[in-house]
Amino acid sequence: MIYFHLLLESFRFALSALRANLLRTILSLLGVTVGIFSIITVFTLVDSLEKNIKDSLNFLGDDVIRIEKFPWIFEDDYPWWKFVNRPKAEYSEYQFLKSNSKEASAVTIFAERFGVTVKHESNSLSGAIVSGVAYQHKDVFEIPVETGRYFGLQEVEKGTNVTIIGAEVSKTLFPMTDPIGKEITLRGLKFRVIGVMEKQGASITNAPSADDFCYVPYNTFFKMYSGQGNFGVESIIALKGYPEDEGLKNLEGEITGLLRQKRGLRPREDTNFAINRPEAFADFLDSIFSVISIAGWVIGSFSILVGGFGIANIMFVSVKERTNIIGIQKSLGAKNFFILFQFLFEAVFLSVMGGLFGIFLVYLLSFVSLGSLDLTLSIGNVIIGIAVSAIVGTLSGIVPAGMAAKLDPVIAIRA
């Protein structure tokens, strides 16, 4: 209890010293405020940007393997000539994998056409995206139907002219009425609207938004574009793995064997298809944002360094001003650690206050509109800011506090 009271008394001495020199206190903590503001702002921007980009890539799916013609390779010189002559994914391959795969929980095939004009009476929307999907597409990728329903199995297999439209398509073509049961025109064909998806909003990466999509059965899509060189787009087979298949290794091995068998590839022949996974994007983004975070540390460290020097300078001045008081305290029996903590608390308190004010400024910044970027100050970044402030205060105040603790009481009183 004695030590606790001594620590509390040290804290009171530090607080009273800071109040006695309020202007100097404010000027001292400004350096730390700027430093913490710089670091936490960079971290908050990086975290928010990373979260927004990853959220915008949700359309790639989770635990999903995509069989495509071209692999995802994030390099400056993409070797496209190695893959351009590969065959496209076919519907028969989708049916073969669906029938024979034991490691996939769901299998789908889909193809997309961009820049399509959609009409309803006098209303039209240019730039819509038409996507032909299989029945299990909803089990592989999220299709959040808000009103209406998803495709029936018979509608998909027979290629019925039905569609599920996005929120923007619905708003443009049916501004005053419920679109369910109404007809829209795609490439001169009438389609009955059976569902409307939830509004997704714009993406920071400018990725295709579900709001502009018109989903139709895959067989219907094939009939619409069959006369345009295999409908002018790449078909993609996607398979949803089971959660217990860590890294989707079992699914990838099985699919590789099955599709090589279906395409009649001999053991020594190279695989003529690519197996792509959304984790490739995530790993690529992590490598980029880790570099940005390091840059944030470097930039903010200079400001923190200046703030630390400012606090150290103020603490040296404070020790000099209160030398005779230190002598009186020590002559009355104050221990060295009491004097040490008195000045160390003052430095740490000064630094943490500056850090908290810097974090508060970042919090205010999070309310500023940055377009589609949703800026959020996380608890982790708040903890980092407070921890860095406390460390800076400790390092800045330890030398002046140590000097004060070692003063001879007689010499200190005569100072």
CSV table of C-alpha atoms in Angstrom, one decimal:
chain,number,residue,atom,x,y,z
A,1,MET,CA,0.0,0.0,0.0
A,2,ILE,CA,2.9,2.4,0.7
A,3,TYR,CA,4.3,1.9,-2.8
A,4,PHE,CA,0.9,2.3,-4.2
A,5,HIS,CA,0.5,5.6,-2.4
A,6,LEU,CA,3.9,6.8,-3.5
A,7,LEU,CA,3.1,6.0,-7.1
A,8,LEU,CA,-0.2,7.9,-6.8
A,9,GLU,CA,1.6,10.8,-5.2
A,10,SER,CA,4.1,10.8,-8.1
A,11,PHE,CA,1.2,11.0,-10.6
A,12,ARG,CA,-0.3,13.9,-8.7
A,13,PHE,CA,3.0,15.8,-8.7
A,14,ALA,CA,3.3,15.2,-12.5
A,15,LEU,CA,-0.3,16.4,-13.1
A,16,SER,CA,0.1,19.5,-11.1
A,17,ALA,CA,3.4,20.3,-12.9
A,18,LEU,CA,1.6,20.0,-16.3
A,19,ARG,CA,-1.2,22.2,-15.1
A,20,ALA,CA,1.2,24.8,-13.8
A,21,ASN,CA,2.8,25.2,-17.3
A,22,LEU,CA,-0.3,24.7,-19.5
A,23,LEU,CA,1.0,26.5,-22.6
A,24,ARG,CA,4.3,24.6,-22.5
A,25,THR,CA,2.3,21.4,-22.0
A,26,ILE,CA,0.1,22.0,-25.1
A,27,LEU,CA,3.1,22.9,-27.3
A,28,SER,CA,4.9,19.8,-26.2
A,29,LEU,CA,2.1,17.4,-26.9
A,30,LEU,CA,1.5,18.8,-30.4
A,31,GLY,CA,4.6,17.0,-31.8
A,32,VAL,CA,3.3,13.7,-30.6
A,33,THR,CA,-0.2,14.6,-31.8
A,34,VAL,CA,1.1,15.2,-35.3
A,35,GLY,CA,3.2,12.0,-35.3
A,36,ILE,CA,0.4,9.7,-34.0
A,37,PHE,CA,-2.1,11.4,-36.4
A,38,SER,CA,0.2,10.7,-39.3
A,39,ILE,CA,0.8,7.0,-38.4
A,40,ILE,CA,-2.8,6.2,-37.5
A,41,THR,CA,-4.2,8.0,-40.5
A,42,VAL,CA,-2.0,5.9,-42.8
A,43,PHE,CA,-3.0,2.7,-41.0
A,44,THR,CA,-6.7,3.6,-41.1
A,45,LEU,CA,-6.5,4.5,-44.8
A,46,VAL,CA,-4.7,1.2,-45.6
A,47,ASP,CA,-7.0,-0.9,-43.5
A,48,SER,CA,-10.1,0.7,-44.8
A,49,LEU,CA,-8.9,0.5,-48.4
A,50,GLU,CA,-8.0,-3.1,-48.0
A,51,LYS,CA,-11.3,-4.0,-46.5
A,52,ASN,CA,-13.3,-2.1,-49.2
A,53,ILE,CA,-11.3,-3.8,-52.0
A,54,LYS,CA,-11.7,-7.3,-50.5
A,55,ASP,CA,-15.4,-6.6,-50.0
A,56,SER,CA,-15.7,-5.5,-53.6
A,57,LEU,CA,-14.2,-8.8,-54.6
A,58,ASN,CA,-16.8,-10.9,-52.8
A,59,PHE,CA,-18.2,-11.8,-56.2
A,60,LEU,CA,-15.3,-14.1,-56.7
A,61,GLY,CA,-16.7,-16.3,-53.9
A,62,ASP,CA,-15.2,-18.1,-50.9
A,63,ASP,CA,-13.8,-21.6,-51.0
A,64,VAL,CA,-14.3,-21.5,-54.7
A,65,ILE,CA,-12.2,-23.0,-57.5
A,66,ARG,CA,-12.6,-21.5,-61.0
A,67,ILE,CA,-11.6,-23.4,-64.1
A,68,GLU,CA,-10.7,-20.9,-66.8
A,69,LYS,CA,-8.6,-20.6,-69.9
A,70,PHE,CA,-6.1,-18.1,-68.5
A,71,PRO,CA,-4.4,-18.3,-65.1
A,72,TRP,CA,-4.3,-15.4,-62.6
A,73,ILE,CA,-0.6,-14.3,-62.8
A,74,PHE,CA,0.2,-10.9,-61.3
A,75,GLU,CA,3.3,-10.0,-63.2
A,76,ASP,CA,4.4,-7.2,-65.5
A,77,ASP,CA,5.0,-9.4,-68.5
A,78,TYR,CA,2.0,-11.7,-68.7
A,79,PRO,CA,2.8,-14.8,-70.9
A,80,TRP,CA,-0.5,-14.7,-72.7
A,81,TRP,CA,0.9,-16.6,-75.7
A,82,LYS,CA,1.2,-19.7,-73.6
A,83,PHE,CA,-2.5,-19.9,-72.9
A,84,VAL,CA,-4.3,-18.2,-75.9
A,85,ASN,CA,-4.7,-21.5,-77.8
A,86,ARG,CA,-6.2,-23.4,-74.9
A,87,PRO,CA,-9.8,-24.7,-75.3
A,88,LYS,CA,-12.6,-22.9,-73.6
A,89,ALA,CA,-14.6,-24.5,-70.8
A,90,GLU,CA,-17.7,-26.3,-72.2
A,91,TYR,CA,-21.1,-27.3,-70.9
A,92,SER,CA,-20.4,-31.0,-71.3
A,93,GLU,CA,-17.3,-30.6,-69.1
A,94,TYR,CA,-19.5,-28.9,-66.5
A,95,GLN,CA,-21.9,-31.8,-66.6
A,96,PHE,CA,-19.1,-34.3,-66.3
A,97,LEU,CA,-17.6,-32.6,-63.3
A,98,LYS,CA,-21.0,-32.2,-61.7
A,99,SER,CA,-21.7,-35.9,-62.1
A,100,ASN,CA,-18.3,-37.2,-61.0
A,101,SER,CA,-16.9,-34.8,-58.4
A,102,LYS,CA,-17.1,-36.0,-54.8
A,103,GLU,CA,-15.1,-33.1,-53.3
A,104,ALA,CA,-17.3,-30.3,-54.6
A,105,SER,CA,-20.4,-29.2,-52.7
A,106,ALA,CA,-21.8,-27.4,-55.7
A,107,VAL,CA,-20.8,-26.9,-59.4
A,108,THR,CA,-21.8,-24.2,-61.8
A,109,ILE,CA,-20.9,-22.8,-65.2
A,110,PHE,CA,-21.5,-19.2,-66.2
A,111,ALA,CA,-20.7,-16.7,-68.9
A,112,GLU,CA,-21.2,-12.9,-69.1
A,113,ARG,CA,-21.7,-10.3,-71.7
A,114,PHE,CA,-21.0,-6.6,-70.9
A,115,GLY,CA,-22.5,-3.4,-72.4
A,116,VAL,CA,-25.9,-4.8,-73.1
A,117,THR,CA,-29.0,-2.6,-73.6
A,118,VAL,CA,-32.0,-3.6,-71.6
A,119,LYS,CA,-35.5,-2.1,-72.4
A,120,HIS,CA,-39.0,-2.0,-70.9
A,121,GLU,CA,-41.5,0.0,-72.9
A,122,SER,CA,-40.0,3.5,-73.2
A,123,ASN,CA,-37.3,3.0,-70.5
A,124,SER,CA,-33.9,1.6,-71.3
A,125,LEU,CA,-30.5,1.0,-69.6
A,126,SER,CA,-27.3,0.8,-71.5
A,127,GLY,CA,-24.2,-0.9,-70.0
A,128,ALA,CA,-26.1,-3.7,-68.3
A,129,ILE,CA,-24.3,-7.1,-67.8
A,130,VAL,CA,-26.1,-10.3,-68.9
A,131,SER,CA,-24.9,-13.4,-67.1
A,132,GLY,CA,-26.0,-16.9,-68.0
A,133,VAL,CA,-25.8,-19.2,-65.0
A,134,ALA,CA,-26.5,-22.8,-64.0
A,135,TYR,CA,-29.0,-23.9,-61.4
A,136,GLN,CA,-26.4,-24.3,-58.6
A,137,HIS,CA,-24.9,-20.9,-59.2
A,138,LYS,CA,-26.6,-19.6,-56.1
A,139,ASP,CA,-24.8,-22.3,-54.0
A,140,VAL,CA,-21.4,-21.3,-55.3
A,141,PHE,CA,-21.8,-17.5,-55.5
A,142,GLU,CA,-24.1,-15.2,-53.5
A,143,ILE,CA,-27.2,-14.0,-55.4
A,144,PRO,CA,-29.1,-12.0,-52.8
A,145,VAL,CA,-32.7,-12.0,-54.1
A,146,GLU,CA,-34.7,-9.4,-52.3
A,147,THR,CA,-38.0,-9.8,-53.9
A,148,GLY,CA,-39.3,-12.6,-56.1
A,149,ARG,CA,-37.5,-15.9,-56.4
A,150,TYR,CA,-34.5,-17.8,-57.9
A,151,PHE,CA,-34.6,-19.9,-61.1
A,152,GLY,CA,-36.4,-23.2,-61.0
A,153,LEU,CA,-34.5,-26.3,-62.1
A,154,GLN,CA,-36.8,-26.9,-65.1
A,155,GLU,CA,-36.4,-23.2,-66.2
A,156,VAL,CA,-32.6,-23.6,-66.3
A,157,GLU,CA,-32.6,-26.9,-68.1
A,158,LYS,CA,-35.1,-25.9,-70.7
A,159,GLY,CA,-33.6,-22.4,-71.2
A,160,THR,CA,-36.8,-20.5,-70.3
A,161,ASN,CA,-36.8,-16.7,-71.0
A,162,VAL,CA,-36.8,-15.6,-67.3
A,163,THR,CA,-34.5,-13.2,-65.6
A,164,ILE,CA,-33.3,-11.9,-62.2
A,165,ILE,CA,-32.4,-8.3,-62.4
A,166,GLY,CA,-30.2,-6.0,-60.2
A,167,ALA,CA,-31.4,-3.0,-58.2
A,168,GLU,CA,-30.2,-0.4,-60.7
A,169,VAL,CA,-31.8,-2.2,-63.6
A,170,SER,CA,-35.1,-2.4,-61.6
A,171,LYS,CA,-34.9,1.3,-60.6
A,172,THR,CA,-34.3,2.4,-64.2
A,173,LEU,CA,-36.8,0.2,-66.0
A,174,PHE,CA,-39.5,0.2,-63.4
A,175,PRO,CA,-39.2,3.5,-61.5
A,176,MET,CA,-42.8,3.4,-60.2
A,177,THR,CA,-43.9,-0.2,-60.4
A,178,ASP,CA,-43.0,-3.6,-59.1
A,179,PRO,CA,-41.0,-5.4,-61.8
A,180,ILE,CA,-42.0,-9.0,-60.7
A,181,GLY,CA,-44.0,-10.6,-63.5
A,182,LYS,CA,-43.2,-7.8,-66.0
A,183,GLU,CA,-41.3,-8.3,-69.2
A,184,ILE,CA,-38.0,-6.7,-70.3
A,185,THR,CA,-36.2,-6.9,-73.7
A,186,LEU,CA,-32.7,-8.3,-74.2
A,187,ARG,CA,-31.3,-8.6,-77.7
A,188,GLY,CA,-34.8,-8.5,-79.1
A,189,LEU,CA,-36.1,-11.3,-76.9
A,190,LYS,CA,-38.7,-10.9,-74.2
A,191,PHE,CA,-37.8,-12.0,-70.6
A,192,ARG,CA,-40.1,-12.3,-67.7
A,193,VAL,CA,-38.7,-10.8,-64.4
A,194,ILE,CA,-39.0,-13.4,-61.6
A,195,GLY,CA,-36.6,-11.7,-59.0
A,196,VAL,CA,-34.9,-8.5,-58.0
A,197,MET,CA,-31.6,-8.5,-56.1
A,198,GLU,CA,-30.6,-6.4,-53.1
A,199,LYS,CA,-28.8,-3.1,-53.8
A,200,GLN,CA,-25.1,-3.6,-53.5
A,201,GLY,CA,-23.8,-0.1,-54.4
A,202,ALA,CA,-20.7,1.0,-56.2
A,203,SER,CA,-17.3,-0.7,-55.8
A,204,ILE,CA,-14.1,1.2,-55.0
A,205,THR,CA,-12.3,-1.1,-57.5
A,206,ASN,CA,-14.8,-0.3,-60.2
A,207,ALA,CA,-15.6,-4.0,-60.3
A,208,PRO,CA,-18.9,-5.0,-61.9
A,209,SER,CA,-21.7,-4.3,-59.5
A,210,ALA,CA,-24.6,-6.8,-59.0
A,211,ASP,CA,-26.9,-3.8,-59.4
A,212,ASP,CA,-26.3,-3.8,-63.2
A,213,PHE,CA,-26.7,-7.6,-63.7
A,214,CYS,CA,-29.4,-9.5,-65.5
A,215,TYR,CA,-29.1,-13.2,-64.7
A,216,VAL,CA,-30.6,-15.6,-67.2
A,217,PRO,CA,-30.4,-19.5,-67.4
A,218,TYR,CA,-27.2,-20.6,-69.1
A,219,ASN,CA,-29.0,-22.5,-71.9
A,220,THR,CA,-31.0,-19.3,-72.6
A,221,PHE,CA,-27.8,-17.3,-72.7
A,222,PHE,CA,-26.2,-19.8,-75.1
A,223,LYS,CA,-29.2,-19.4,-77.5
A,224,MET,CA,-28.9,-15.6,-77.4
A,225,TYR,CA,-25.2,-15.5,-78.4
A,226,SER,CA,-24.5,-18.8,-80.1
A,227,GLY,CA,-24.2,-17.2,-83.5
A,228,GLN,CA,-21.4,-14.9,-82.3
A,229,GLY,CA,-18.3,-17.1,-82.2
A,230,ASN,CA,-19.3,-19.2,-79.1
A,231,PHE,CA,-21.1,-16.1,-77.9
A,232,GLY,CA,-18.0,-14.0,-77.7
A,233,VAL,CA,-17.2,-14.7,-74.1
A,234,GLU,CA,-15.4,-17.2,-72.0
A,235,SER,CA,-17.4,-19.8,-70.1
A,236,ILE,CA,-16.1,-20.4,-66.6
A,237,ILE,CA,-16.7,-23.5,-64.5
A,238,ALA,CA,-16.7,-22.9,-60.7
A,239,LEU,CA,-16.8,-25.4,-57.9
A,240,LYS,CA,-17.6,-24.8,-54.2
A,241,GLY,CA,-15.4,-26.8,-51.9
A,242,TYR,CA,-16.3,-28.1,-48.4
A,243,PRO,CA,-15.1,-26.0,-45.4
A,244,GLU,CA,-13.1,-29.0,-44.0
A,245,ASP,CA,-11.0,-29.2,-47.2
A,246,GLU,CA,-8.2,-26.9,-46.1
A,247,GLY,CA,-6.7,-25.0,-48.9
A,248,LEU,CA,-9.1,-26.8,-51.3
A,249,LYS,CA,-6.2,-29.2,-52.0
A,250,ASN,CA,-8.5,-32.3,-52.3
A,251,LEU,CA,-10.9,-30.5,-54.7
A,252,GLU,CA,-8.0,-29.2,-56.8
A,253,GLY,CA,-6.4,-32.6,-57.1
A,254,GLU,CA,-9.7,-34.3,-58.0
A,255,ILE,CA,-10.8,-31.6,-60.6
A,256,THR,CA,-7.4,-31.7,-62.2
A,257,GLY,CA,-7.6,-35.5,-62.7
A,258,LEU,CA,-11.2,-35.5,-63.9
A,259,LEU,CA,-10.8,-32.6,-66.4
A,260,ARG,CA,-7.6,-34.1,-67.8
A,261,GLN,CA,-9.6,-37.4,-68.2
A,262,LYS,CA,-12.5,-35.6,-69.9
A,263,ARG,CA,-10.1,-33.7,-72.3
A,264,GLY,CA,-8.2,-36.9,-73.1
A,265,LEU,CA,-4.8,-35.6,-72.0
A,266,ARG,CA,-2.0,-38.2,-71.8
A,267,PRO,CA,0.2,-38.3,-68.6
A,268,ARG,CA,3.1,-36.5,-70.3
A,269,GLU,CA,0.9,-33.7,-71.8
A,270,ASP,CA,0.6,-30.4,-70.1
A,271,THR,CA,-2.6,-29.3,-68.4
A,272,ASN,CA,-4.5,-27.1,-70.9
A,273,PHE,CA,-6.7,-25.3,-68.3
A,274,ALA,CA,-6.1,-23.0,-65.3
A,275,ILE,CA,-7.4,-23.5,-61.8
A,276,ASN,CA,-7.8,-20.1,-60.2
A,277,ARG,CA,-8.7,-19.2,-56.6
A,278,PRO,CA,-9.8,-16.0,-55.0
A,279,GLU,CA,-6.9,-16.4,-52.4
A,280,ALA,CA,-4.5,-15.4,-55.2
A,281,PHE,CA,-6.1,-11.9,-55.2
A,282,ALA,CA,-6.0,-11.8,-51.4
A,283,ASP,CA,-2.3,-12.7,-51.3
A,284,PHE,CA,-1.5,-10.2,-53.9
A,285,LEU,CA,-3.3,-7.4,-52.0
A,286,ASP,CA,-1.7,-8.4,-48.7
A,287,SER,CA,1.8,-8.0,-50.3
A,288,ILE,CA,0.9,-4.5,-51.6
A,289,PHE,CA,-0.7,-3.3,-48.3
A,290,SER,CA,2.2,-4.6,-46.2
A,291,VAL,CA,4.5,-2.4,-48.2
A,292,ILE,CA,2.2,0.6,-47.7
A,293,SER,CA,2.0,-0.1,-44.0
A,294,ILE,CA,5.8,-0.1,-43.7
A,295,ALA,CA,5.9,3.2,-45.6
A,296,GLY,CA,3.3,4.6,-43.1
A,297,TRP,CA,5.6,3.6,-40.2
A,298,VAL,CA,8.5,5.3,-41.9
A,299,ILE,CA,6.6,8.5,-42.6
A,300,GLY,CA,5.1,8.7,-39.2
A,301,SER,CA,8.3,7.8,-37.4
A,302,PHE,CA,9.9,11.1,-38.4
A,303,SER,CA,7.0,13.1,-36.8
A,304,ILE,CA,7.1,10.9,-33.7
A,305,LEU,CA,10.8,11.4,-33.4
A,306,VAL,CA,10.4,15.2,-33.5
A,307,GLY,CA,7.7,14.9,-30.9
A,308,GLY,CA,9.9,12.7,-28.7
A,309,PHE,CA,12.7,15.2,-28.8
A,310,GLY,CA,10.3,17.9,-27.9
A,311,ILE,CA,9.1,16.0,-24.8
A,312,ALA,CA,12.7,15.2,-23.8
A,313,ASN,CA,13.6,18.8,-24.1
A,314,ILE,CA,10.7,19.9,-21.9
A,315,MET,CA,11.5,17.3,-19.3
A,316,PHE,CA,15.1,18.5,-19.1
A,317,VAL,CA,13.8,22.0,-18.5
A,318,SER,CA,11.3,20.8,-15.9
A,319,VAL,CA,14.1,19.0,-14.0
A,320,LYS,CA,16.2,22.1,-14.0
A,321,GLU,CA,13.3,24.3,-12.8
A,322,ARG,CA,12.4,21.9,-10.0
A,323,THR,CA,15.9,21.0,-8.8
A,324,ASN,CA,15.5,22.6,-5.4
A,325,ILE,CA,12.1,21.0,-4.9
A,326,ILE,CA,13.6,17.6,-5.7
A,327,GLY,CA,16.3,18.4,-3.0
A,328,ILE,CA,13.6,19.2,-0.4
A,329,GLN,CA,11.7,16.0,-1.3
A,330,LYS,CA,14.8,13.9,-1.0
A,331,SER,CA,15.8,15.5,2.3
A,332,LEU,CA,12.4,14.7,3.7
A,333,GLY,CA,12.9,11.0,2.8
A,334,ALA,CA,11.6,10.7,-0.8
A,335,LYS,CA,13.1,7.6,-2.4
A,336,ASN,CA,14.9,7.7,-5.8
A,337,PHE,CA,12.1,5.7,-7.5
A,338,PHE,CA,9.6,8.3,-6.2
A,339,ILE,CA,11.4,11.1,-8.0
A,340,LEU,CA,12.0,8.9,-11.0
A,341,PHE,CA,8.3,8.0,-11.4
A,342,GLN,CA,7.3,11.6,-10.8
A,343,PHE,CA,9.1,12.8,-13.9
A,344,LEU,CA,8.5,9.6,-15.9
A,345,PHE,CA,4.8,9.8,-15.3
A,346,GLU,CA,4.9,13.4,-16.5
A,347,ALA,CA,6.6,12.4,-19.8
A,348,VAL,CA,4.3,9.4,-20.4
A,349,PHE,CA,1.1,11.4,-19.5
A,350,LEU,CA,2.2,14.2,-21.8
A,351,SER,CA,2.9,11.8,-24.7
A,352,VAL,CA,-0.3,9.7,-24.2
A,353,MET,CA,-2.4,12.9,-24.1
A,354,GLY,CA,-0.9,14.0,-27.4
A,355,GLY,CA,-1.5,10.5,-28.9
A,356,LEU,CA,-5.1,10.5,-27.8
A,357,PHE,CA,-5.7,13.9,-29.4
A,358,GLY,CA,-4.1,12.6,-32.6
A,359,ILE,CA,-6.4,9.6,-32.5
A,360,PHE,CA,-9.4,11.8,-31.9
A,361,LEU,CA,-8.4,13.8,-35.1
A,362,VAL,CA,-8.3,10.6,-37.1
A,363,TYR,CA,-11.8,9.7,-35.7
A,364,LEU,CA,-13.1,13.1,-36.9
A,365,LEU,CA,-11.5,12.4,-40.3
A,366,SER,CA,-13.4,9.1,-40.6
A,367,PHE,CA,-16.6,11.2,-40.9
A,368,VAL,CA,-15.3,12.9,-44.0
A,369,SER,CA,-16.8,11.6,-47.2
A,370,LEU,CA,-14.2,9.9,-49.5
A,371,GLY,CA,-16.6,8.7,-52.2
A,372,SER,CA,-17.0,4.9,-52.2
A,373,LEU,CA,-14.2,4.5,-49.6
A,374,ASP,CA,-15.7,3.8,-46.2
A,375,LEU,CA,-13.1,5.1,-43.7
A,376,THR,CA,-13.2,3.3,-40.3
A,377,LEU,CA,-11.0,3.7,-37.3
A,378,SER,CA,-10.4,0.2,-35.8
A,379,ILE,CA,-9.8,-0.7,-32.2
A,380,GLY,CA,-6.5,-2.2,-33.2
A,381,ASN,CA,-5.3,1.1,-34.6
A,382,VAL,CA,-6.4,2.9,-31.4
A,383,ILE,CA,-4.4,0.5,-29.3
A,384,ILE,CA,-1.4,0.9,-31.6
A,385,GLY,CA,-1.6,4.7,-31.2
A,386,ILE,CA,-1.8,4.6,-27.4
A,387,ALA,CA,1.0,2.1,-27.2
A,388,VAL,CA,3.3,4.0,-29.4
A,389,SER,CA,2.6,7.2,-27.5
A,390,ALA,CA,3.4,5.5,-24.2
A,391,ILE,CA,6.6,4.1,-25.5
A,392,VAL,CA,7.7,7.5,-26.9
A,393,GLY,CA,6.9,9.1,-23.6
A,394,THR,CA,8.9,6.5,-21.7
A,395,LEU,CA,11.9,6.8,-23.9
A,396,SER,CA,11.8,10.6,-23.9
A,397,GLY,CA,11.4,10.9,-20.2
A,398,ILE,CA,13.6,8.1,-18.8
A,399,VAL,CA,16.9,10.0,-19.1
A,400,PRO,CA,15.7,13.3,-17.5
A,401,ALA,CA,13.8,11.3,-14.8
A,402,GLY,CA,17.0,9.3,-14.1
A,403,MET,CA,19.0,12.5,-13.7
A,404,ALA,CA,16.5,13.9,-11.3
A,405,ALA,CA,16.5,10.7,-9.2
A,406,LYS,CA,20.3,10.7,-8.9
A,407,LEU,CA,20.5,14.3,-7.7
A,408,ASP,CA,22.3,14.9,-4.4
A,409,PRO,CA,19.7,16.4,-2.0
A,410,VAL,CA,22.2,19.0,-0.5
A,411,ILE,CA,23.4,20.2,-3.9
A,412,ALA,CA,19.8,20.2,-5.2
A,413,ILE,CA,18.5,22.4,-2.3
A,414,ARG,CA,21.3,24.9,-2.9
A,415,ALA,CA,20.6,25.1,-6.6
